Coordinates of C-alpha atoms in Angstrom, one line a residue:
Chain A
X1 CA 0.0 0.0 0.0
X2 CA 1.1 3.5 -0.1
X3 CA 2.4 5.5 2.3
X4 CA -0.5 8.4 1.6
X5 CA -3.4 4.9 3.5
X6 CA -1.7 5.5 6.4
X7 CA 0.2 9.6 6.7
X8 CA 0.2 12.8 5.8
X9 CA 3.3 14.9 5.3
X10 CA 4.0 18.4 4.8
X11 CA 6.8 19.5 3.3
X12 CA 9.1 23.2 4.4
X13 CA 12.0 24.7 2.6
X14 CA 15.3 26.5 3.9
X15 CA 17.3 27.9 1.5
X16 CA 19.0 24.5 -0.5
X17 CA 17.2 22.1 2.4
X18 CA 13.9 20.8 2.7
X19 CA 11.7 19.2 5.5
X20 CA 9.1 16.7 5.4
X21 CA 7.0 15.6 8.3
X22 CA 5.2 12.5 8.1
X23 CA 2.3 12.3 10.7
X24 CA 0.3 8.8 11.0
X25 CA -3.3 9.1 10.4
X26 CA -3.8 7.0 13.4
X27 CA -1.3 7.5 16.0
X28 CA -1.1 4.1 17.0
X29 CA 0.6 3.3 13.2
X30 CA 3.5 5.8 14.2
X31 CA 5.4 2.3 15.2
X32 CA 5.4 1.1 12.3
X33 CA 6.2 4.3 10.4
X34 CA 9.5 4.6 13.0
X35 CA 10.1 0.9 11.4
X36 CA 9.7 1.2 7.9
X37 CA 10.3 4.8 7.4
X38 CA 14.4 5.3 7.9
X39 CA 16.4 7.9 6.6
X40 CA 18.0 5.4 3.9
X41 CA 14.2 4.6 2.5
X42 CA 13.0 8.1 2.2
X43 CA 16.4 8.6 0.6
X44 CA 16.2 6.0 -2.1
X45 CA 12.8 7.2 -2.8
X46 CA 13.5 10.8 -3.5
X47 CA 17.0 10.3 -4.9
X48 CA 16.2 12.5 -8.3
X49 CA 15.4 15.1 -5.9
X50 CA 17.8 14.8 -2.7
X51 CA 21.5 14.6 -3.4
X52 CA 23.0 15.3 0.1
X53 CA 22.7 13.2 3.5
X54 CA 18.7 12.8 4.8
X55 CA 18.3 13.2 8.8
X56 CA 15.6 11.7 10.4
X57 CA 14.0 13.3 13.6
X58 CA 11.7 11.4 15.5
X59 CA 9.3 13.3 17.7
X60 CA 7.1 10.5 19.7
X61 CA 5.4 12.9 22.0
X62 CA 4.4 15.0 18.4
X63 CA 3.7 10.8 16.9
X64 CA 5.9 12.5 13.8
X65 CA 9.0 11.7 11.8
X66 CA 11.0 15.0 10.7
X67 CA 13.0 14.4 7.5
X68 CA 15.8 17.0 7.2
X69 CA 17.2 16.6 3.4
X70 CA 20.0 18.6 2.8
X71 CA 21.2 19.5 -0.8
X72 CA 17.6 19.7 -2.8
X73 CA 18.7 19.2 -6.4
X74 CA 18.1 22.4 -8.6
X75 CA 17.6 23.9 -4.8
X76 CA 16.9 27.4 -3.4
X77 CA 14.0 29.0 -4.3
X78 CA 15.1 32.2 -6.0
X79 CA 17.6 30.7 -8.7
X80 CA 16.1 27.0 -8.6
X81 CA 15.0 26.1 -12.5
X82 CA 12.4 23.9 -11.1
X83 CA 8.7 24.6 -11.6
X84 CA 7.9 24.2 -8.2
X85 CA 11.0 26.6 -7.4
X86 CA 9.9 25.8 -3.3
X87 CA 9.5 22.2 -3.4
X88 CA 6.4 22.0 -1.7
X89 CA 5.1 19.3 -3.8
X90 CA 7.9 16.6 -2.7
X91 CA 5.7 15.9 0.7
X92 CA 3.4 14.2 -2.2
X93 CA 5.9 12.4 -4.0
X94 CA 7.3 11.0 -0.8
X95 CA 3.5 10.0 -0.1
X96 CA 3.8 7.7 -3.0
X97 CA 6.3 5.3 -0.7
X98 CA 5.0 2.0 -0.9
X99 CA 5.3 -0.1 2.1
X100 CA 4.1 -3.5 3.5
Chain B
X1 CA -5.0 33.7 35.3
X2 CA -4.1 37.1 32.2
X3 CA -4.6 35.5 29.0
X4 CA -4.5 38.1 26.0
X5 CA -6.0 37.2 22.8
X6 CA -4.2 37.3 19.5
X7 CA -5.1 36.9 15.6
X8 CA -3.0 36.7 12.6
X9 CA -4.0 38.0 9.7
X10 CA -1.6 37.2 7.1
X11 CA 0.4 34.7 6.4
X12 CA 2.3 36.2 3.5
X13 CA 2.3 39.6 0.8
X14 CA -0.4 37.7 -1.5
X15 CA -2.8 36.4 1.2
X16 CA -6.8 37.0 1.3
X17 CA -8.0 40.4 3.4
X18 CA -11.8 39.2 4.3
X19 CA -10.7 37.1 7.0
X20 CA -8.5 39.8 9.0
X21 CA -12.1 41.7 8.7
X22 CA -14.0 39.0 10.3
X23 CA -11.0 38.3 13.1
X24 CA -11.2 42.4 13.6
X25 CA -15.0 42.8 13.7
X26 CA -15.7 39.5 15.3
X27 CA -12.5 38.1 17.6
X28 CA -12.3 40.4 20.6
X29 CA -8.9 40.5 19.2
X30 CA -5.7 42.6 21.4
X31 CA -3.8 42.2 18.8
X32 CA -4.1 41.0 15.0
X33 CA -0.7 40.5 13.7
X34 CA 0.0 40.7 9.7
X35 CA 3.5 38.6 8.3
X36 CA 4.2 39.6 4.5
X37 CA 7.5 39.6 4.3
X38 CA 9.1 36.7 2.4
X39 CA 13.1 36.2 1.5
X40 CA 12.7 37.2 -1.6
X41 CA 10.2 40.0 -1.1
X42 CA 12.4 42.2 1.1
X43 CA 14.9 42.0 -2.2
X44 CA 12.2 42.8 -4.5
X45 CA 11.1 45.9 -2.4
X46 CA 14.5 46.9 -1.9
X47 CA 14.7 47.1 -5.8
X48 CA 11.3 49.1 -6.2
X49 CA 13.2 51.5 -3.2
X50 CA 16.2 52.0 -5.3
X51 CA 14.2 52.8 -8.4
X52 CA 11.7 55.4 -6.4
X53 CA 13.2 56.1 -2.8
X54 CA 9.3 57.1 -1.6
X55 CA 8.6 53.1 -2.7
X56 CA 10.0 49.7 -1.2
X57 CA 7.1 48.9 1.3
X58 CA 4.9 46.1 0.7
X59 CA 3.0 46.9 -2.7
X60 CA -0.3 45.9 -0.9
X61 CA 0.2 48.1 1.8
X62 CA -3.0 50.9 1.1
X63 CA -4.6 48.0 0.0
X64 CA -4.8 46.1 2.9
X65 CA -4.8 49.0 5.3
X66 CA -7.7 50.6 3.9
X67 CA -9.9 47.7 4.8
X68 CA -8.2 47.0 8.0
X69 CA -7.5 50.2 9.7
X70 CA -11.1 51.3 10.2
X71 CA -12.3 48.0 11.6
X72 CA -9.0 48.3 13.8
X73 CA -9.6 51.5 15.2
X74 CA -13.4 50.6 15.8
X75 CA -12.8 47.4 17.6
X76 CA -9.6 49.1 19.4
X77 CA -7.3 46.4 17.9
X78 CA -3.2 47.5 17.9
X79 CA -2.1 46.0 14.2
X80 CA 1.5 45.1 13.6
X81 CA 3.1 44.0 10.7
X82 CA 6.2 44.0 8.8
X83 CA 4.7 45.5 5.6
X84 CA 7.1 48.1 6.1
X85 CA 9.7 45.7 4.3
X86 CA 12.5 47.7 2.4
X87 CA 10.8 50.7 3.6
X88 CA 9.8 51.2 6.7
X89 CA 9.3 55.0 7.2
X90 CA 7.6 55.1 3.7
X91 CA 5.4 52.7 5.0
X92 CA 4.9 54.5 7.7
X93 CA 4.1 58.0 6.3
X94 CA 1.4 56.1 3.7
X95 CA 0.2 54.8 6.8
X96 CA -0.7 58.3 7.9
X97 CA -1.9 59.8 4.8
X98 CA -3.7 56.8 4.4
X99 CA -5.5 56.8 8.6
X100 CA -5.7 60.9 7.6
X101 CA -8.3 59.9 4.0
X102 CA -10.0 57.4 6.3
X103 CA -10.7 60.1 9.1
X104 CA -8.7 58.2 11.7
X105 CA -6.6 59.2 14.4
X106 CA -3.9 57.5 16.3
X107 CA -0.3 56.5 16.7
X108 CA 2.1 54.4 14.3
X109 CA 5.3 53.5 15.1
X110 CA 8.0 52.2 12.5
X111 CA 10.9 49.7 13.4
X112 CA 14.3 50.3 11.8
X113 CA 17.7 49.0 11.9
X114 CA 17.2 45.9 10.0
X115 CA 18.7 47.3 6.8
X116 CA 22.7 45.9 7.6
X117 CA 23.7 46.4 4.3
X118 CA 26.3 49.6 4.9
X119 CA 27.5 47.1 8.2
X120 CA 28.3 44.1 6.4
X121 CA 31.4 42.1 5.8
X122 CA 31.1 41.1 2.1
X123 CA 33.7 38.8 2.8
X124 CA 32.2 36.6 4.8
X125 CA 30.7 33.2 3.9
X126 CA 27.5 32.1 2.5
X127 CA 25.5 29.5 4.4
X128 CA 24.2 28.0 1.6
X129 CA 27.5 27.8 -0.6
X130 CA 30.7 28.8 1.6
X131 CA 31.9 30.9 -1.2
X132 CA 32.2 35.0 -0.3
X133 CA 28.8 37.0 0.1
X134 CA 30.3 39.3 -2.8
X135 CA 31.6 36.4 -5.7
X136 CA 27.6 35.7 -5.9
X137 CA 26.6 38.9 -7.6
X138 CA 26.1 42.4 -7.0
X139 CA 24.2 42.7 -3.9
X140 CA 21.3 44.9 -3.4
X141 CA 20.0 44.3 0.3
X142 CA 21.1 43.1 3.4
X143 CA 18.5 42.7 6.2
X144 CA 19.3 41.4 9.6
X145 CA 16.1 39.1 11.2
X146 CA 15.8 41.5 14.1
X147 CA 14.0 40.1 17.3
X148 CA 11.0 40.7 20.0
X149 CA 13.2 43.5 21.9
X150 CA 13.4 45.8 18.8
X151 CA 10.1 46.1 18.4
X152 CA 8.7 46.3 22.4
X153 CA 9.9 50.2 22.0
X154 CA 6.7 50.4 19.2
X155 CA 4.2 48.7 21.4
X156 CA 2.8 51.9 22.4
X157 CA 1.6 52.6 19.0
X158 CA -1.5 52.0 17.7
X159 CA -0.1 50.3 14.3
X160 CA 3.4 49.1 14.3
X161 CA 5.5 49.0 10.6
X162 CA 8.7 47.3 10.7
X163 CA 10.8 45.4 7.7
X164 CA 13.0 42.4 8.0
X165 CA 12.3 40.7 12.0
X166 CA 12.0 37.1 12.7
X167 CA 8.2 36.0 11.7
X168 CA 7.5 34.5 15.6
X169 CA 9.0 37.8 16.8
X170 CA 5.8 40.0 15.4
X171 CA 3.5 37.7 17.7
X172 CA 6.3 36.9 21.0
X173 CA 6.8 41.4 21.3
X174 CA 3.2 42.0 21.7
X175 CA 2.4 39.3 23.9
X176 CA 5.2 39.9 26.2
X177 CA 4.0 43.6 26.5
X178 CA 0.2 42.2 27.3
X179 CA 1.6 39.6 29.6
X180 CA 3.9 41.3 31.5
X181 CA 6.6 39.1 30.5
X182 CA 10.6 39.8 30.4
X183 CA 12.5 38.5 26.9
X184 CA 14.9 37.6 29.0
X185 CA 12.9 34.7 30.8
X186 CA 13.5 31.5 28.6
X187 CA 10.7 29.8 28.9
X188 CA 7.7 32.4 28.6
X189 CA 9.8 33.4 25.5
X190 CA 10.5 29.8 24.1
X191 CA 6.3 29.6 24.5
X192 CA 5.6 32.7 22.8
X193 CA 7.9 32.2 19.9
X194 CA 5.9 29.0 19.6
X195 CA 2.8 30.4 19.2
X196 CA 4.1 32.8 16.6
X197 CA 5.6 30.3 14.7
X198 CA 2.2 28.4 14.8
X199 CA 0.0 31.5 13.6
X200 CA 2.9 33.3 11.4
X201 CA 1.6 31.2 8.6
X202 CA -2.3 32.0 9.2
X203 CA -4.7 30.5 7.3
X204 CA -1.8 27.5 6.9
X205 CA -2.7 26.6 10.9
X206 CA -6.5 26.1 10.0
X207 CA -6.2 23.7 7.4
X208 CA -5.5 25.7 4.2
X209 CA -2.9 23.5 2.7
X210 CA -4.3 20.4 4.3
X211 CA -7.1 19.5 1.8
X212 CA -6.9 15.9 0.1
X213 CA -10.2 15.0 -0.5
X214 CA -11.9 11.6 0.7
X215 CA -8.5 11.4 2.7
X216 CA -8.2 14.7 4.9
X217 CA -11.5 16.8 3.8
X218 CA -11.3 20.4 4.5
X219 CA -14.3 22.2 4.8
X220 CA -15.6 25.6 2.9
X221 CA -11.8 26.4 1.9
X222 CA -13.6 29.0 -0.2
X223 CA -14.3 31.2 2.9
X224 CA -11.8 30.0 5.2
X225 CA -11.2 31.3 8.6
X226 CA -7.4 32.5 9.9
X227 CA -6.8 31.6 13.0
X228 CA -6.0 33.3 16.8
X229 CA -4.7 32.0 20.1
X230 CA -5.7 32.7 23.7
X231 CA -2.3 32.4 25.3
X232 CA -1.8 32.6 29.1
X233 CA 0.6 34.3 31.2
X234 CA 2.2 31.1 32.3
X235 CA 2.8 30.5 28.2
X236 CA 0.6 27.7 27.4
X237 CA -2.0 28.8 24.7
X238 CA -5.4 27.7 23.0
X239 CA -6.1 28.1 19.7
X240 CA -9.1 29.2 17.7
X241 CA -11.0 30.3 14.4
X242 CA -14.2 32.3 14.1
X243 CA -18.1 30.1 14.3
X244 CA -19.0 29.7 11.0
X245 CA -16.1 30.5 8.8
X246 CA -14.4 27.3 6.6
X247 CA -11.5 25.8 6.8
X248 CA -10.0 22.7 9.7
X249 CA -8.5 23.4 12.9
X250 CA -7.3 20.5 14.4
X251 CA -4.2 18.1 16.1
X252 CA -3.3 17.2 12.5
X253 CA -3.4 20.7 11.1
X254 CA -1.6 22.0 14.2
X255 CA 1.3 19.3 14.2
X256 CA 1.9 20.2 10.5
X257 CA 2.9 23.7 11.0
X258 CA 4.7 22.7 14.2
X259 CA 7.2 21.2 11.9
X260 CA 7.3 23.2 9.1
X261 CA 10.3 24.8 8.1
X262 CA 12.2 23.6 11.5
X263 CA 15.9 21.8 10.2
X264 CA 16.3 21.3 14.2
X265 CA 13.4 20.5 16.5
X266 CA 16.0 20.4 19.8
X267 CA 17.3 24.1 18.0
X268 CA 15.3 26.4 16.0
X269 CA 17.6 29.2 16.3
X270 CA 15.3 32.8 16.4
X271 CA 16.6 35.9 17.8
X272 CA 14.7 35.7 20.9
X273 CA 15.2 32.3 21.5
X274 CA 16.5 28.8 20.8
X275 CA 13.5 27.1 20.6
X276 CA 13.2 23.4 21.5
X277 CA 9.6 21.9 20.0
X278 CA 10.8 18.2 20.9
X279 CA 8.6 18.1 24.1
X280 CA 5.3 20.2 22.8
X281 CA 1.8 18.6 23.4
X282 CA -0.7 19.6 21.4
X283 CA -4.5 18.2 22.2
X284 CA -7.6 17.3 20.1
X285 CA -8.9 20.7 21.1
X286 CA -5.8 22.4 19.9
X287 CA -4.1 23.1 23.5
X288 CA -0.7 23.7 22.9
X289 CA 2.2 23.4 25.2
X290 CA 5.4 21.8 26.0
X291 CA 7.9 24.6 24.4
X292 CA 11.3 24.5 25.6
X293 CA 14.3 26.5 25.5
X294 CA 17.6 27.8 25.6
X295 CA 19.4 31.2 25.5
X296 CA 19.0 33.3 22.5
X297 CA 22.4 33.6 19.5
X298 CA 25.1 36.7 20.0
X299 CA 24.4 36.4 16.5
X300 CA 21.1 37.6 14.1
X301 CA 20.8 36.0 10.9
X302 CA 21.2 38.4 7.7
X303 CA 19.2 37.8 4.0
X304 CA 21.4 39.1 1.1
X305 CA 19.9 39.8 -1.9
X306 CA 22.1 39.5 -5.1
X307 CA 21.1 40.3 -8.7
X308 CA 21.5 36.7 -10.3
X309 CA 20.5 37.3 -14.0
X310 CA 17.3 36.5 -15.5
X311 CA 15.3 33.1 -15.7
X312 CA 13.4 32.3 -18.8
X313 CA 10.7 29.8 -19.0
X314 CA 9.3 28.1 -22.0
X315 CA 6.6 26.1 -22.6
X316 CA 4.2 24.0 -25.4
X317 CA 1.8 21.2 -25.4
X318 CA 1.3 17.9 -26.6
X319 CA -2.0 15.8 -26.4
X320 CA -4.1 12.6 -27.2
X321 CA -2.2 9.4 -28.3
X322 CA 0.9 9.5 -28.2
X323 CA 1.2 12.5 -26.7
X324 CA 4.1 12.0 -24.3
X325 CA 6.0 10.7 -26.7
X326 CA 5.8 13.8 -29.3
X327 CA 6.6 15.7 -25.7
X328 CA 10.1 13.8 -25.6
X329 CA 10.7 14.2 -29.2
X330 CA 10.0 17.5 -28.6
X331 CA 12.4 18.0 -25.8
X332 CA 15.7 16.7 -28.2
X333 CA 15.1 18.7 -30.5
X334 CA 15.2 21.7 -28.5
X335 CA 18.4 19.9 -26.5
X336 CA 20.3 19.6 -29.8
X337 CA 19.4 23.4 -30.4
X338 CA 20.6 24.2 -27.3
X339 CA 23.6 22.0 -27.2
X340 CA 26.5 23.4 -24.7
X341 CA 23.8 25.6 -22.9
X342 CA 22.8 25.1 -19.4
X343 CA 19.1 24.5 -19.5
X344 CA 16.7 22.3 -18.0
X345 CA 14.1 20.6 -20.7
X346 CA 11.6 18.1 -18.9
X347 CA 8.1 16.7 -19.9
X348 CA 5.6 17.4 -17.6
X349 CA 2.4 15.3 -17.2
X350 CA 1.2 12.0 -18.8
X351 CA 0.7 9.9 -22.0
X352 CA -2.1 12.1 -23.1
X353 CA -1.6 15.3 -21.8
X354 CA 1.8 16.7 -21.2
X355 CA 3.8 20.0 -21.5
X356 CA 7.6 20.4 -22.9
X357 CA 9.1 23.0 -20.0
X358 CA 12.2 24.1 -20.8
X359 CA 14.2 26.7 -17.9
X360 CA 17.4 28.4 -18.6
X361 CA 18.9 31.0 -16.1
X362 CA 22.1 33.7 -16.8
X363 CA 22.8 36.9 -17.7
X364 CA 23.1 37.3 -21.3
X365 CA 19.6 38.2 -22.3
X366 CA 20.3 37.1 -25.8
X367 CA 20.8 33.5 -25.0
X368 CA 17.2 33.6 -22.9
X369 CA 15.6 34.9 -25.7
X370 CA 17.4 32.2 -28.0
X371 CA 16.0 29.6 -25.7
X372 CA 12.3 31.0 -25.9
X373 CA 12.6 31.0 -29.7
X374 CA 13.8 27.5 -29.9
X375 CA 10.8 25.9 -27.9
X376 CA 8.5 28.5 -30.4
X377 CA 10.1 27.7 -33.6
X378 CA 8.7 23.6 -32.1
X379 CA 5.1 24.9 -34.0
X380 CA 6.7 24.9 -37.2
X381 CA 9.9 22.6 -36.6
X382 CA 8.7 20.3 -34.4
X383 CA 6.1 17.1 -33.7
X384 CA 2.7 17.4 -34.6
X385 CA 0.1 19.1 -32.7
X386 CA 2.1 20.9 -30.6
X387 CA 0.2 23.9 -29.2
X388 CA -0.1 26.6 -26.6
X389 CA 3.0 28.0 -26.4
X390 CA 4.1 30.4 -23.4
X391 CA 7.3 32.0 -22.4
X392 CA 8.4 34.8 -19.9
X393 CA 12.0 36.4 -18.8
X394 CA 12.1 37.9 -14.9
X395 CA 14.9 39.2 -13.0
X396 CA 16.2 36.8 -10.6
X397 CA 17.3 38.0 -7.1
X398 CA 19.3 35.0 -5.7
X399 CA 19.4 35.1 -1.8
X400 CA 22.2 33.9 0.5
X401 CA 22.5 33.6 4.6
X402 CA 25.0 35.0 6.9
X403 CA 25.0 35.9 10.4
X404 CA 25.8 39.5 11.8
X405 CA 26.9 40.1 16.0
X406 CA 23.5 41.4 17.4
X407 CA 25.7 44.7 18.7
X408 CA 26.3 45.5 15.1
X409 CA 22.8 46.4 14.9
X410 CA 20.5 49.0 16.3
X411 CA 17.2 49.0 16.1
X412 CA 15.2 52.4 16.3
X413 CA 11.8 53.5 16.7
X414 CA 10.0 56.6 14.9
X415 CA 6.4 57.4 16.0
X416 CA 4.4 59.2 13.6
X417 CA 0.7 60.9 14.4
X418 CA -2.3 60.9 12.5
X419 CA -3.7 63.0 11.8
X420 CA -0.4 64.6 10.6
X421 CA 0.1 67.6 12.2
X422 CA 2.9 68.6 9.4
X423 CA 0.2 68.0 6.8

């Protein structure tokens, strides 16, 4: 199934690094988010996108997982050549995870 | 216990005015707080400044202000907002003339000291790139984030205009003056720069970027409500949005913009406070507490704004059977056109119905215009059916990140009268 059954995510920009939060839809699934969902995963999943190292924060009082991806490719709003110069609509693509 | 009530109504330069209206005529509001300064837009104004030094302030300024001040001075609600961007004491005279055509009286203060452009070691490092602030470009503003203490000076105003300060700052200064609180006490000011950070974004906090219908259903985005928190002296807060106005306010809305933009939950660095959001509670009826903290930097962080060329983007469609591939057929042509030249060429959308983009950035307006030609010339020269072509140039300010010593800065306060008494 996809990850978008079972989270929503919301994605942040800072200069030439992004954030995505995933949040379970039921907080008793945040488990096996914090299982499936590493760092190396969301990685491989949004390699065209992320060149640099991904950080993942988890927040069990929040029941969230913070992604900190540094180095966006074509990064930074103002000179990016993307169409979505922001990258607000990666929190979608990372949605599109599938996971057992 | 004090508890002071608090709006915000604007979460950036392009956002709806009804529902500041509504939170002014129907809140009970202290204070409505208005954020409309992006990174960017404090370059952009800086531009319009240079251009026309009675310019630079927000564009939307009389705009918004006519609609707002009246309800404001009616309801007795103190507005602050950093529409003042590249300009604050522009901003500030408008302001005036504008309270003056409106038949209103009262006090407006204007923040300024953010501009750290004269200051600033050119030499120093980029954040984003390591590389010099002055090998990026010629540089056209520098604005220091300025905190919760330059502004506490303005609170006696009616209307408070400043440029470049930290977003949570507009909301942590006022509250702080209502609650009796001192910056300098970590926790109250780790809990106040929370709740700004939670209503800096306005109508994002009540569920307008949250819609995904059949999966997280927003209602009546069309007349959505902005939010406003009830926060207590001892810092914990509860937040709200007007009976009968659209939108979602809820644990899930809440916890999103808890997160957003945060590369550190143990250290969101702000120039009030290093806030720590690792520990924050929020309930199903939107209580929020939990905020941490620890001392505030020696340092503010500085946006510089650096011409960066122009950025052309060119477009034409392709649809109906075998439409993605005439999009990709599409896309080497231009490539070979364009061979040696930096551009990025990509085929948006599906088999049926897609879009040839093709993105070029630099400063040889020539070469932009070449690479608008080429994806035109695809009507004539290129698969068939293409159709709808569109391109535009725009001036591209890049920004970069530095950090200035807070005593290189010094914030100052003008308070102006309306009706002007110079007039």
């Amino acid at each position: 199934m996809l990850l978008h059954e079972l989270a929503h995510c919301r994605a942040g920009d800072k200069g030439n690094t992004a954030t995505l939060s995933v949040f379970p839809r039921a907080d008793a699934d945040y488990a096996l988010l914090a299982r499936v969902l590493t760092a190396e995963r969301v990685r491989a999943h949004l390699a065209e996108f992320v060149a640099g190292e991904v950080v993942r924060h988890e927040l069990p009082d929040l029941c969230a997982l913070h992604f900190v991806c540094h180095e966006i490719v074509d990064g930074g709003v103002t000179t990016s050549l993307a169409l979505d110069t922001h990258g607000k609509s990666v929190s979608s693509r990372l949605l599109a995870l599938e996971i057992q | 216990m004090r508890t002071t009530r608090i709006g915000s109504g604007a979460g950036f330069s392009g956002d709806r005015i009804e529902p500041a209206e509504d939170l002014l005529r129907r809140a009970g509001l202290a204070d409505l707080v208005l954020e409309c300064l992006g990174e960017r837009t404090v370059a952009q104004a800086q531009q319009r400044r240079l251009a026309d030094p009675s310019l630079g302030y927000e564009r939307r300024l009389p705009a918004r202000f006519t609609r707002l001040l009246p309800l404001a001075a009616a309801h007795g609600v103190r507005v602050i907002t950093n529409m003042g961007a590249a300009n604050p004491l522009a901003a500030g005279r408008v302001t005036v003339s504008i309270m003056d055509s409106l038949g209103l009286r009262g006090r407006v203060a204007v923040v300024t000291g953010d501009d750290v452009l004269p200051v600033l070691d050119l030499d120093a490092p980029a954040w984003e790139t390591g590389r010099p602030l002055r090998e990026h470009g010629e540089i056209v503003s520098a604005n220091a984030y300025l905190g919760a203490d330059a502004l506490l000076p303005a609170l006696a105003a009616d209307v408070v205009l400043t440029g470049r300060v930290a977003d949570p700052s507009l909301f942590l200064a006022p509250l702080a003056d209502r609650l009796g609180w001192d910056l300098a006490d970590v926790p109250l000011a780790a809990a106040g720069t929370l709740v700004g950070h939670l209503l800096e974004c306005a109508g994002q906090l009540t569920g307008g970027y949250f819609a995904d219908p059949g999966f997280q259903d927003v209602p009546d985005l069309a007349e959505l409500g902005f939010p406003y928190a009830d926060v207590a002296a001892d810092g914990t807060a509860a937040f709200g949005k007007l009976p009968g106005t659209g939108g979602l306010l809820s644990r899930a809305t809440v916890r999103e913009q808890l997160l957003y933009e945060i590369t550190d939950p143990a250290a969101y660095l702000t120039p009030d406070v290093t806030l720590d959001v690792r520990g924050v509670r929020v309930t199903d009826d939107v209580r929020v507490s939990g905020a941490r903290g620890a001392a505030r930097p020696d340092t503010l962080k500085v946006s510089v704004g650096y011409r960066a060329g122009s950025k052309v983007e060119a477009e034409i469609s392709y649809v109906g059977p075998n439409a993605a591939a005439r999009g990709a057929l599409a896309a080497d042509i231009v490539a070979r056109r364009l061979a040696g030249m930096p551009v990025r060429a990509e085929v948006l959308g599906g088999e049926t119905d897609c879009r040839l983009r093709v993105a070029a950035i630099g400063h040889d307006g020539s070469l932009l215009d070449r690479v608008a030609d080429e994806v035109e010339s695809l009507y004539t020269n290129g698969p068939a059916g293409g159709g709808g072509f569109r391109a535009h140039v725009t001036e591209v300010i890049g920004i970069a990140s530095t950090t200035i010593p807070r005593a290189a800065t010094h914030p100052e306060v003008t308070f102006l009268e309306a009706p002007d008494a110079a007039a």
